[in-house]
Amino acid sequence: VVRRWLLDEQKRVDGRKMDEIRPLAAEVGLLPRVHGSGMFTRGQTQVLTVCTLGTVSEAQKLDGIDGQEQKRYIHHYNFPSYSVGETRPSRGPGRREIGHGALAERALEPMIPSVEEFPYTIRLVSEVLSSNGSTSQGSICGSTLALMDAGVPIKRPVAGISCGLITEGDRWMTMVDIQGVEDFFGDMDFKVGGTEKGITAIQMDLKIVGLTYDIIKEAFEKTYKARMYILNEIMLPVLPAPRPELSKYAPKVKSIHINPDKIREVIGSGGKVIQKITADCGVKIDIDDDGTVVVASTDAEGIRRAISIIETIVNDPEVGAIYKGKVTRLMNFGAFVELAPGKEGLVHISKLDMGRVEKVEDVVAVGDEVIVKVTEIDQQGRINLSRRDALIAMEAKKHAGK
């Protein structure tokens, strides 16, 4: 009955025309605490996608025949039983869920910026809230919205749509945006994801022997028109472009390049130096063999401090430069200040303050952070510091600013 009605009347079970899409809706920013979120609704099909950003070191590691590979863009698709009004135990993902997740992942992968442009690991999770066909294509649309909401600079927005087919002898009819009953009774589920410029992913489920060229051509034409409608009329009016800034809850990332020969000094014996920087500044540090250092944290000040320490470690202190250091030891003749792990200098008692100092303990204590100026590096590499000169320089800079 359904097949004949589609072929003879060219009407569908819900009264739509063959090239008509179900009612559409799109929203972004539904979940304020996550890094990005987008919900896409098509008829009774509704998908909520969440985007999470992490550091490059959190990329998924895959063991293959050719060795270990890393995957920095990941898409997971979940199809809970309640989305189709059923109750069953929630177990691991099945073949269908893995396949749908892979399709949506592949549709968006060409649009993901390179690690040089966007040094983050990106994870998308699509949760199907309600299902009546085409949830994988809804996941593509929801994922695009979530990425843009998270501030990921994707090259172009991607949308997905399905095309169905009914055949009887030499007669055939295609239809866009098939729902569950049309998928069940129809001969084809042709899923197409892409941008305004072209196609990024295709999957076809076919129940007949094959397709003619005319059927394929019409399927591509109908899905292109449908994608353009979804993009231009539904998705882009909600969020025309990726947000200019990341969520305040997303980790901030900054990278610098150091001499590869200095990597050992930054890591330290048994990792002591890098662990201390990580603990003191509340950051995560990744170092590549080529000398690229990536520092990540939700605290921008922590990133700045960590990079300052690393630069001090890899660069020899310069005479005349001002640094912030921590007092490590007190002696009768002055205080030792650590500029960076493994680099310590002496502030003589005569250069501790603006006036005369009777006791070192009257001015500083162990653990205090002080600003000091490098006054001399002798032939043995010992660093002489002056807190007094640093205070004078800072005061002069303050007055100059006014």
Coordinates of C-alpha atoms in Angstrom, one line a residue:
V1 CA 0.0 0.0 0.0
V2 CA 2.8 2.4 1.0
R3 CA 4.8 1.7 -2.2
R4 CA 1.9 2.0 -4.5
W5 CA 0.8 5.3 -2.9
L6 CA 4.3 6.7 -3.4
L7 CA 4.5 5.6 -7.0
D8 CA 0.9 6.3 -8.2
E9 CA -0.1 9.2 -6.0
Q10 CA 3.3 10.7 -5.5
K11 CA 2.3 11.4 -1.9
R12 CA 3.9 10.2 1.3
V13 CA 2.5 8.7 4.5
D14 CA 2.7 12.1 6.2
G15 CA 1.3 14.1 3.3
R16 CA 4.6 15.6 2.1
K17 CA 5.6 16.0 -1.5
M18 CA 8.5 13.9 -2.8
D19 CA 11.0 16.7 -2.5
E20 CA 9.6 18.2 0.7
I21 CA 11.6 18.1 4.0
R22 CA 10.0 17.7 7.4
P23 CA 9.7 20.7 9.7
L24 CA 13.2 21.8 10.8
A25 CA 14.7 23.5 13.8
A26 CA 18.2 24.3 15.1
E27 CA 19.5 25.6 18.4
V28 CA 23.0 26.3 19.8
G29 CA 24.4 26.9 23.3
L30 CA 21.8 24.8 25.1
L31 CA 24.2 23.4 27.6
P32 CA 26.1 26.4 29.2
R33 CA 28.9 24.4 30.9
V34 CA 30.1 22.4 27.9
H35 CA 32.5 23.8 25.3
G36 CA 29.9 23.8 22.5
S37 CA 26.5 22.3 21.9
G38 CA 24.0 22.2 19.0
M39 CA 20.6 20.6 18.6
F40 CA 19.1 19.8 15.2
T41 CA 15.4 18.7 14.8
R42 CA 13.9 17.2 11.7
G43 CA 10.3 16.1 12.2
Q44 CA 10.3 13.6 15.0
T45 CA 14.1 13.1 14.7
Q46 CA 16.1 15.1 17.2
V47 CA 19.8 15.0 17.8
L48 CA 21.9 16.9 20.5
T49 CA 25.6 17.1 19.8
V50 CA 28.2 18.2 22.4
C51 CA 31.7 19.4 21.5
T52 CA 34.6 19.0 23.9
L53 CA 38.0 20.5 23.3
G54 CA 41.2 19.0 24.8
T55 CA 45.0 19.4 24.4
V56 CA 46.8 17.7 21.5
S57 CA 48.3 15.1 23.9
E58 CA 44.7 13.9 24.6
A59 CA 44.3 12.7 21.0
Q60 CA 43.1 9.1 20.7
K61 CA 46.0 6.7 20.2
L62 CA 45.4 3.8 17.8
D63 CA 47.6 0.8 17.4
G64 CA 47.8 -0.3 13.8
I65 CA 49.9 -2.6 11.6
D66 CA 52.2 0.3 10.7
G67 CA 52.6 1.4 14.3
Q68 CA 50.7 3.8 16.6
E69 CA 48.6 6.6 15.1
Q70 CA 46.9 9.5 16.7
K71 CA 43.4 10.8 16.0
R72 CA 42.6 14.3 17.1
Y73 CA 39.1 14.5 15.8
I74 CA 36.6 12.0 17.2
H75 CA 32.9 11.6 16.7
H76 CA 30.8 9.3 18.9
Y77 CA 27.1 8.5 18.2
N78 CA 24.7 7.2 20.8
F79 CA 21.3 5.8 20.1
P80 CA 19.5 5.1 23.4
S81 CA 16.4 2.9 23.5
Y82 CA 14.2 5.8 24.7
S83 CA 14.7 7.6 21.4
V84 CA 12.3 5.0 19.8
G85 CA 10.1 4.5 22.8
E86 CA 11.7 1.3 24.0
T87 CA 13.3 0.1 27.2
R88 CA 16.4 -2.1 27.1
P89 CA 19.7 -2.2 29.0
S90 CA 22.3 0.4 28.0
R91 CA 25.4 -1.4 26.8
G92 CA 28.3 -0.6 24.6
P93 CA 27.7 0.8 21.1
G94 CA 26.7 -1.7 18.4
R95 CA 27.6 -2.0 14.8
R96 CA 24.9 0.5 13.7
E97 CA 26.0 3.1 16.2
I98 CA 29.7 2.8 15.3
G99 CA 28.8 3.0 11.6
H100 CA 26.6 6.1 12.0
G101 CA 29.3 7.8 14.1
A102 CA 31.9 7.0 11.4
L103 CA 29.7 8.4 8.7
A104 CA 29.1 11.7 10.6
E105 CA 32.8 11.9 11.5
R106 CA 33.9 11.4 7.8
A107 CA 31.4 14.1 6.6
L108 CA 33.0 16.7 8.9
E109 CA 36.6 15.6 8.8
P110 CA 37.6 17.6 5.6
M111 CA 36.3 20.8 7.3
I112 CA 38.3 20.4 10.5
P113 CA 41.2 22.8 10.8
S114 CA 44.8 21.5 10.9
V115 CA 46.6 21.2 14.2
E116 CA 48.7 24.2 13.3
E117 CA 45.6 26.3 12.8
F118 CA 43.8 24.9 15.8
P119 CA 46.0 23.0 18.3
Y120 CA 43.2 21.1 20.0
T121 CA 41.8 17.6 20.2
I122 CA 38.1 17.7 19.2
R123 CA 35.5 15.2 20.5
L124 CA 31.9 15.3 19.4
V125 CA 29.2 13.2 21.0
S126 CA 25.8 13.0 19.2
E127 CA 22.9 11.9 21.5
V128 CA 19.8 10.9 19.6
L129 CA 16.9 12.2 21.7
S130 CA 14.1 11.1 19.4
S131 CA 14.3 9.0 16.2
N132 CA 12.1 8.6 13.1
G133 CA 14.8 8.2 10.4
S134 CA 17.9 10.0 9.3
T135 CA 19.5 10.3 12.7
S136 CA 23.0 10.0 11.2
Q137 CA 22.3 13.0 8.9
G138 CA 20.8 14.9 11.9
S139 CA 24.1 14.1 13.7
I140 CA 26.0 15.8 10.9
C141 CA 23.9 19.0 11.2
G142 CA 24.1 19.0 15.0
S143 CA 27.8 18.4 14.9
T144 CA 28.3 21.4 12.6
L145 CA 26.3 23.6 15.0
A146 CA 28.3 22.3 18.1
L147 CA 31.6 22.9 16.4
M148 CA 30.7 26.5 15.5
D149 CA 29.3 27.1 18.9
A150 CA 32.6 25.9 20.4
G151 CA 34.5 28.4 18.3
V152 CA 36.2 25.7 16.1
P153 CA 37.2 27.5 12.8
I154 CA 35.7 24.9 10.4
K155 CA 36.3 25.7 6.8
R156 CA 32.6 25.4 5.8
P157 CA 29.4 24.3 7.5
V158 CA 28.2 20.8 6.6
A159 CA 24.7 19.4 6.4
G160 CA 23.3 16.0 5.7
I161 CA 20.2 14.6 4.1
S162 CA 18.9 11.2 3.0
C163 CA 17.2 10.2 -0.3
G164 CA 14.9 7.3 -0.7
L165 CA 13.7 5.2 -3.7
I166 CA 10.6 3.2 -4.7
T167 CA 10.8 1.0 -7.7
E168 CA 8.3 -1.3 -9.6
G169 CA 9.5 -2.7 -12.9
D170 CA 10.7 0.2 -15.0
R171 CA 9.0 2.8 -12.8
W172 CA 10.8 4.5 -10.0
M173 CA 10.5 7.5 -7.8
T174 CA 13.0 9.2 -5.4
M175 CA 12.1 11.2 -2.3
V176 CA 14.2 13.3 0.1
D177 CA 14.3 13.1 3.9
I178 CA 12.9 9.7 4.3
Q179 CA 11.4 8.7 7.7
G180 CA 11.3 5.4 9.4
V181 CA 8.4 3.8 7.5
E182 CA 9.8 4.9 4.1
D183 CA 13.2 3.5 5.0
F184 CA 11.5 0.2 6.0
F185 CA 9.3 -0.2 2.9
G186 CA 11.6 1.6 0.4
D187 CA 14.4 0.2 -1.8
M188 CA 17.2 2.7 -0.9
D189 CA 18.5 4.9 1.9
F190 CA 21.1 7.2 0.2
K191 CA 22.8 9.4 2.8
V192 CA 24.7 12.4 1.5
G193 CA 26.7 14.9 3.6
G194 CA 28.4 17.9 2.2
T195 CA 28.8 21.7 2.0
E196 CA 27.7 24.3 -0.6
K197 CA 30.8 23.4 -2.6
G198 CA 30.5 19.6 -2.7
I199 CA 30.0 16.3 -1.1
T200 CA 32.1 15.1 1.9
A201 CA 30.5 11.7 2.7
I202 CA 28.1 9.2 1.2
Q203 CA 26.6 6.0 2.4
M204 CA 24.0 3.9 0.6
D205 CA 21.8 1.1 1.8
L206 CA 20.3 -0.7 -1.2
K207 CA 17.7 -3.5 -1.3
I208 CA 17.6 -3.9 -5.1
V209 CA 20.2 -5.2 -7.5
G210 CA 21.6 -1.8 -8.7
L211 CA 20.9 1.7 -9.7
T212 CA 20.6 3.4 -13.1
Y213 CA 22.6 6.6 -13.9
D214 CA 19.3 8.6 -14.0
I215 CA 18.4 7.5 -10.4
I216 CA 21.9 8.4 -9.1
K217 CA 21.8 11.8 -10.9
E218 CA 18.4 12.7 -9.5
A219 CA 19.4 11.6 -6.0
F220 CA 22.4 13.9 -6.1
E221 CA 20.3 16.8 -7.4
K222 CA 17.6 16.4 -4.8
T223 CA 20.0 16.0 -1.9
Y224 CA 22.0 19.1 -3.0
K225 CA 18.9 21.3 -3.1
A226 CA 17.8 19.9 0.3
R227 CA 21.3 20.6 1.8
M228 CA 21.3 24.1 0.6
Y229 CA 17.9 24.7 2.1
I230 CA 19.0 23.3 5.5
L231 CA 22.2 25.3 5.5
N232 CA 20.9 28.7 4.3
E233 CA 17.4 28.6 5.8
I234 CA 17.9 26.8 9.1
M235 CA 21.5 26.4 10.3
L236 CA 23.2 29.6 9.2
P237 CA 20.5 32.0 10.5
V238 CA 21.0 30.4 14.0
L239 CA 24.8 30.8 13.9
P240 CA 26.3 32.3 10.7
A241 CA 30.0 31.6 11.5
P242 CA 32.1 30.0 14.2
R243 CA 32.2 32.0 17.4
P244 CA 35.3 34.3 17.5
E245 CA 36.3 33.1 21.0
L246 CA 36.3 29.7 22.7
S247 CA 34.2 28.9 25.7
K248 CA 35.6 30.2 29.0
Y249 CA 35.5 26.6 30.2
A250 CA 37.6 25.4 27.3
P251 CA 41.4 25.0 27.8
K252 CA 43.5 27.9 26.5
V253 CA 46.5 26.8 24.5
K254 CA 49.7 28.6 23.6
S255 CA 52.8 27.2 21.9
I256 CA 56.4 28.3 21.7
H257 CA 59.5 26.8 20.0
I258 CA 62.7 26.1 21.9
N259 CA 66.1 24.7 20.9
P260 CA 65.7 20.9 20.9
D261 CA 68.9 20.6 22.8
K262 CA 67.3 22.4 25.7
I263 CA 64.4 20.0 26.0
R264 CA 66.3 18.0 28.6
E265 CA 66.7 21.0 30.8
V266 CA 62.9 21.8 30.7
I267 CA 62.0 18.2 31.6
G268 CA 64.7 17.8 34.3
S269 CA 66.0 14.7 36.0
G270 CA 63.1 12.2 36.2
G271 CA 60.7 14.9 35.0
K272 CA 61.1 17.0 38.2
V273 CA 61.4 20.3 36.5
I274 CA 58.4 20.0 34.2
Q275 CA 56.3 18.4 37.0
K276 CA 57.1 21.4 39.2
I277 CA 56.1 23.9 36.5
T278 CA 52.9 22.0 35.9
A279 CA 52.0 21.9 39.6
D280 CA 52.9 25.5 40.4
C281 CA 51.2 27.1 37.4
G282 CA 48.3 24.7 37.1
V283 CA 49.0 23.9 33.4
K284 CA 49.5 20.9 31.1
I285 CA 52.7 20.9 29.1
D286 CA 53.5 18.8 26.0
I287 CA 56.9 18.9 24.3
D288 CA 57.6 17.5 20.8
D289 CA 61.0 16.3 19.6
D290 CA 61.3 19.3 17.3
G291 CA 61.2 21.7 20.2
T292 CA 57.6 22.7 20.0
V293 CA 56.2 23.3 23.6
V294 CA 52.4 23.5 24.0
V295 CA 51.1 24.9 27.3
A296 CA 47.4 24.5 28.1
S297 CA 45.2 25.6 30.9
T298 CA 41.8 27.3 31.6
D299 CA 43.9 30.0 33.4
A300 CA 45.5 32.4 31.0
E301 CA 47.8 33.8 33.8
G302 CA 49.0 30.2 34.6
I303 CA 50.0 29.8 30.9
R304 CA 51.9 33.1 30.9
R305 CA 53.8 32.1 34.1
A306 CA 54.7 28.7 32.7
I307 CA 55.9 30.1 29.4
S308 CA 57.9 32.7 31.3
I309 CA 59.6 30.0 33.4
I310 CA 60.3 27.8 30.4
E311 CA 61.8 30.7 28.5
T312 CA 64.0 31.6 31.5
I313 CA 65.2 27.9 31.6
V314 CA 66.1 27.7 27.9
N315 CA 67.5 31.3 27.6
D316 CA 70.5 32.3 29.7
P317 CA 69.7 35.3 32.0
E318 CA 70.6 38.6 30.4
V319 CA 72.5 41.3 32.3
G320 CA 70.0 44.2 32.8
A321 CA 66.9 42.1 32.5
I322 CA 64.3 42.0 35.3
Y323 CA 62.8 38.7 36.4
K324 CA 60.4 37.4 39.0
G325 CA 61.9 34.7 41.2
K326 CA 61.3 32.8 44.5
V327 CA 63.5 33.1 47.5
T328 CA 65.0 29.7 48.3
R329 CA 67.7 30.4 51.0
L330 CA 68.6 33.1 53.4
M331 CA 72.2 33.8 54.4
N332 CA 73.8 36.5 56.6
F333 CA 75.2 38.2 53.5
G334 CA 72.0 38.0 51.3
A335 CA 69.3 35.9 49.8
F336 CA 69.4 33.3 47.0
V337 CA 66.6 33.7 44.5
E338 CA 65.5 31.0 42.0
L339 CA 64.8 32.6 38.6
A340 CA 63.9 29.2 37.1
P341 CA 64.4 25.6 38.0
G342 CA 68.2 25.1 38.1
K343 CA 69.0 28.8 37.8
E344 CA 69.7 30.6 41.0
G345 CA 71.3 33.9 41.8
L346 CA 72.4 35.9 44.9
V347 CA 70.9 39.2 46.0
H348 CA 73.5 40.8 48.3
I349 CA 72.2 42.3 51.5
S350 CA 73.3 45.7 50.3
K351 CA 71.0 45.4 47.3
L352 CA 67.9 44.0 49.0
D353 CA 66.0 47.2 49.5
M354 CA 66.2 51.0 48.9
G355 CA 67.6 51.7 52.3
R356 CA 70.1 50.1 54.6
V357 CA 69.2 46.5 55.7
E358 CA 70.3 45.2 59.0
K359 CA 69.0 41.6 58.7
V360 CA 68.0 39.8 55.5
E361 CA 64.9 38.3 57.4
D362 CA 63.6 41.9 57.8
V363 CA 63.0 42.2 54.1
V364 CA 62.3 38.7 52.6
A365 CA 61.5 35.2 53.7
V366 CA 61.9 31.8 52.1
G367 CA 59.2 31.3 49.6
D368 CA 58.6 35.0 48.8
E369 CA 58.3 36.0 45.2
V370 CA 60.4 39.0 44.4
I371 CA 61.4 41.0 41.4
V372 CA 65.1 41.2 40.8
K373 CA 67.5 42.6 38.2
V374 CA 70.5 40.7 36.8
T375 CA 73.5 42.9 37.5
E376 CA 76.4 40.6 36.7
I377 CA 77.2 37.1 35.5
D378 CA 80.8 36.2 36.4
Q379 CA 83.2 34.0 34.6
Q380 CA 82.1 31.0 36.7
G381 CA 78.5 31.5 35.6
R382 CA 77.3 32.8 39.0
I383 CA 74.4 35.3 38.8
N384 CA 74.4 38.4 40.9
L385 CA 71.0 40.0 41.4
S386 CA 69.7 43.3 42.8
R387 CA 66.2 43.8 44.2
R388 CA 66.9 47.5 44.8
D389 CA 67.8 48.1 41.1
A390 CA 64.6 46.2 40.0
L391 CA 62.4 48.4 42.3
I392 CA 64.0 51.6 40.9
A393 CA 63.5 50.4 37.4
M394 CA 59.8 49.5 38.1
E395 CA 59.2 52.8 39.8
A396 CA 60.7 54.7 36.8
K397 CA 58.6 52.8 34.4
K398 CA 55.5 53.5 36.5
H399 CA 56.2 57.3 36.4
A400 CA 57.0 57.2 32.7
G401 CA 53.6 55.5 32.1
K402 CA 51.8 58.3 33.9

